[in-house]
Amino acid sequence: MVVGLLGILKAGGAYVPLDPTYPKERLKFMVEDARVKVLLTQGTIGGVTAGEHGGGGVLDGRWKDISKENRDNPSKQSLSKNLAYVIYTSDQQVDLKE
C-alpha cells in the first residue's frame, strides 16, 4: 500500500481510499464521483472498477511484471495544486465538479 500511495502522489494523482466492506453501490458512486481514472487494488479485494474508460491493476499479483519496469526514479509530476487524497465520510452526495 505504501509503495502504491507514494507512486500515486509522485505521479500527480490523488488517493481515494475505498473500504471493500462498503456496499457495491456506494463504492461505485465514490469511484464515479471522484472521477477515478486508475484503480489500484489487491487481488483479494474486488467488486469495483474504475469505469469503462479507466484502467487499473492488481498490485500484489503483478510483481513479476512490475520488477521488469525501469528502476530509475521518475521525475516528480505532482504540483501544489494537485489533490493528495479524497475522503468520503458519509453517504451525503456532494458535487465535486468545477
C-alpha positions as a LaTeX table, in Angstrom:
\begin{tabular}{lrrr}
\hline
Residue & $x$ (\AA) & $y$ (\AA) & $z$ (\AA) \\
\hline
Met1 & 0.00 & 0.00 & 0.00 \\
Val2 & 2.79 & 2.42 & 0.86 \\
Val3 & 4.51 & 1.85 & $-2.48$ \\
Gly4 & 1.24 & 2.36 & $-4.34$ \\
Leu5 & 0.40 & 5.51 & $-2.36$ \\
Leu6 & 3.82 & 7.07 & $-2.96$ \\
Gly7 & 3.59 & 6.24 & $-6.66$ \\
Ile8 & 0.13 & 7.81 & $-6.89$ \\
Leu9 & 1.29 & 11.01 & $-5.22$ \\
Lys10 & 4.51 & 11.27 & $-7.21$ \\
Ala11 & 2.57 & 10.79 & $-10.45$ \\
Gly12 & 0.32 & 13.73 & $-9.54$ \\
Gly13 & $-2.67$ & 11.57 & $-8.68$ \\
Ala14 & $-4.94$ & 11.63 & $-5.66$ \\
Tyr15 & $-5.53$ & 8.75 & $-3.25$ \\
Val16 & $-9.16$ & 7.74 & $-2.72$ \\
Pro17 & $-9.42$ & 5.02 & $-0.06$ \\
Leu18 & $-12.21$ & 2.54 & $-0.75$ \\
Asp19 & $-13.41$ & 0.23 & 2.02 \\
Pro20 & $-14.20$ & $-3.17$ & 0.48 \\
Thr21 & $-16.87$ & $-3.76$ & 3.14 \\
Tyr22 & $-18.99$ & $-0.90$ & 1.75 \\
Pro23 & $-21.96$ & $-1.85$ & $-0.43$ \\
Lys24 & $-21.08$ & $-2.10$ & $-4.13$ \\
Glu25 & $-23.44$ & 0.78 & $-4.94$ \\
Arg26 & $-21.58$ & 3.04 & $-2.51$ \\
Leu27 & $-18.20$ & 2.06 & $-3.96$ \\
Lys28 & $-19.48$ & 2.64 & $-7.48$ \\
Phe29 & $-20.74$ & 6.10 & $-6.50$ \\
Met30 & $-17.39$ & 7.01 & $-4.91$ \\
Val31 & $-15.39$ & 5.87 & $-7.95$ \\
Glu32 & $-17.66$ & 7.73 & $-10.36$ \\
Asp33 & $-17.98$ & 10.86 & $-8.23$ \\
Ala34 & $-14.22$ & 11.15 & $-7.71$ \\
Arg35 & $-13.72$ & 10.51 & $-11.44$ \\
Val36 & $-11.22$ & 7.73 & $-10.76$ \\
Lys37 & $-9.15$ & 7.01 & $-13.87$ \\
Val38 & $-6.89$ & 4.29 & $-12.49$ \\
Leu39 & $-7.81$ & 1.87 & $-9.73$ \\
Leu40 & $-5.04$ & 0.04 & $-7.90$ \\
Thr41 & $-6.10$ & $-2.83$ & $-5.68$ \\
Gln42 & $-5.11$ & $-6.12$ & $-4.09$ \\
Gly43 & $-6.07$ & $-9.47$ & $-5.58$ \\
Thr44 & $-8.19$ & $-10.35$ & $-2.55$ \\
Ile45 & $-10.33$ & $-7.23$ & $-3.00$ \\
Gly46 & $-12.70$ & $-6.94$ & $-5.91$ \\
Gly47 & $-16.12$ & $-5.80$ & $-6.93$ \\
Val48 & $-15.38$ & $-2.27$ & $-8.14$ \\
Thr49 & $-13.73$ & $-0.96$ & $-11.29$ \\
Ala50 & $-12.55$ & 2.43 & $-12.48$ \\
Gly51 & $-15.30$ & 2.60 & $-15.07$ \\
Glu52 & $-15.36$ & 1.91 & $-18.76$ \\
His53 & $-12.65$ & 4.48 & $-19.52$ \\
Gly54 & $-10.46$ & 3.67 & $-16.55$ \\
Gly55 & $-7.52$ & 1.39 & $-16.12$ \\
Gly56 & $-6.25$ & $-0.43$ & $-13.15$ \\
Gly57 & $-4.05$ & $-3.02$ & $-11.71$ \\
Val58 & $-3.83$ & $-5.64$ & $-9.03$ \\
Leu59 & $-0.58$ & $-4.74$ & $-7.30$ \\
Asp60 & 0.10 & $-7.93$ & $-5.36$ \\
Gly61 & $-0.44$ & $-10.18$ & $-8.37$ \\
Arg62 & 1.89 & $-8.41$ & $-10.77$ \\
Trp63 & 5.28 & $-8.36$ & $-9.03$ \\
Lys64 & 6.93 & $-10.22$ & $-11.92$ \\
Asp65 & 5.71 & $-7.58$ & $-14.40$ \\
Ile66 & 6.48 & $-4.71$ & $-12.04$ \\
Ser67 & 10.04 & $-5.98$ & $-11.48$ \\
Lys68 & 10.71 & $-5.59$ & $-15.23$ \\
Glu69 & 9.89 & $-1.88$ & $-15.19$ \\
Asn70 & 12.55 & 0.82 & $-15.25$ \\
Arg71 & 14.08 & 1.24 & $-11.79$ \\
Asp72 & 15.14 & 4.85 & $-12.32$ \\
Asn73 & 13.48 & 7.36 & $-10.05$ \\
Pro74 & 10.85 & 9.08 & $-12.24$ \\
Ser75 & 10.56 & 12.83 & $-12.27$ \\
Lys76 & 8.01 & 14.31 & $-9.92$ \\
Gln77 & 4.70 & 15.11 & $-11.64$ \\
Ser78 & 2.79 & 16.43 & $-8.64$ \\
Leu79 & 2.20 & 20.13 & $-8.18$ \\
Ser80 & 0.98 & 22.18 & $-5.24$ \\
Lys81 & $-2.41$ & 22.49 & $-6.95$ \\
Asn82 & $-2.87$ & 18.68 & $-7.09$ \\
Leu83 & $-5.11$ & 16.91 & $-4.60$ \\
Ala84 & $-3.37$ & 14.47 & $-2.29$ \\
Tyr85 & $-6.43$ & 12.49 & $-1.28$ \\
Val86 & $-10.23$ & 12.47 & $-1.32$ \\
Ile87 & $-12.08$ & 11.13 & 1.72 \\
Tyr88 & $-15.77$ & 10.24 & 1.70 \\
Thr89 & $-17.04$ & 10.49 & 5.27 \\
Ser90 & $-20.77$ & 9.94 & 4.87 \\
Asp91 & $-23.44$ & 8.90 & 2.42 \\
Gln92 & $-24.21$ & 12.54 & 1.66 \\
Gln93 & $-23.57$ & 13.27 & $-2.00$ \\
Val94 & $-21.52$ & 16.35 & $-2.85$ \\
Asp95 & $-20.92$ & 17.63 & $-6.38$ \\
Leu96 & $-17.15$ & 17.98 & $-6.92$ \\
Lys97 & $-17.47$ & 19.37 & $-10.44$ \\
Glu98 & $-15.87$ & 22.74 & $-11.00$ \\
\hline
\end{tabular}
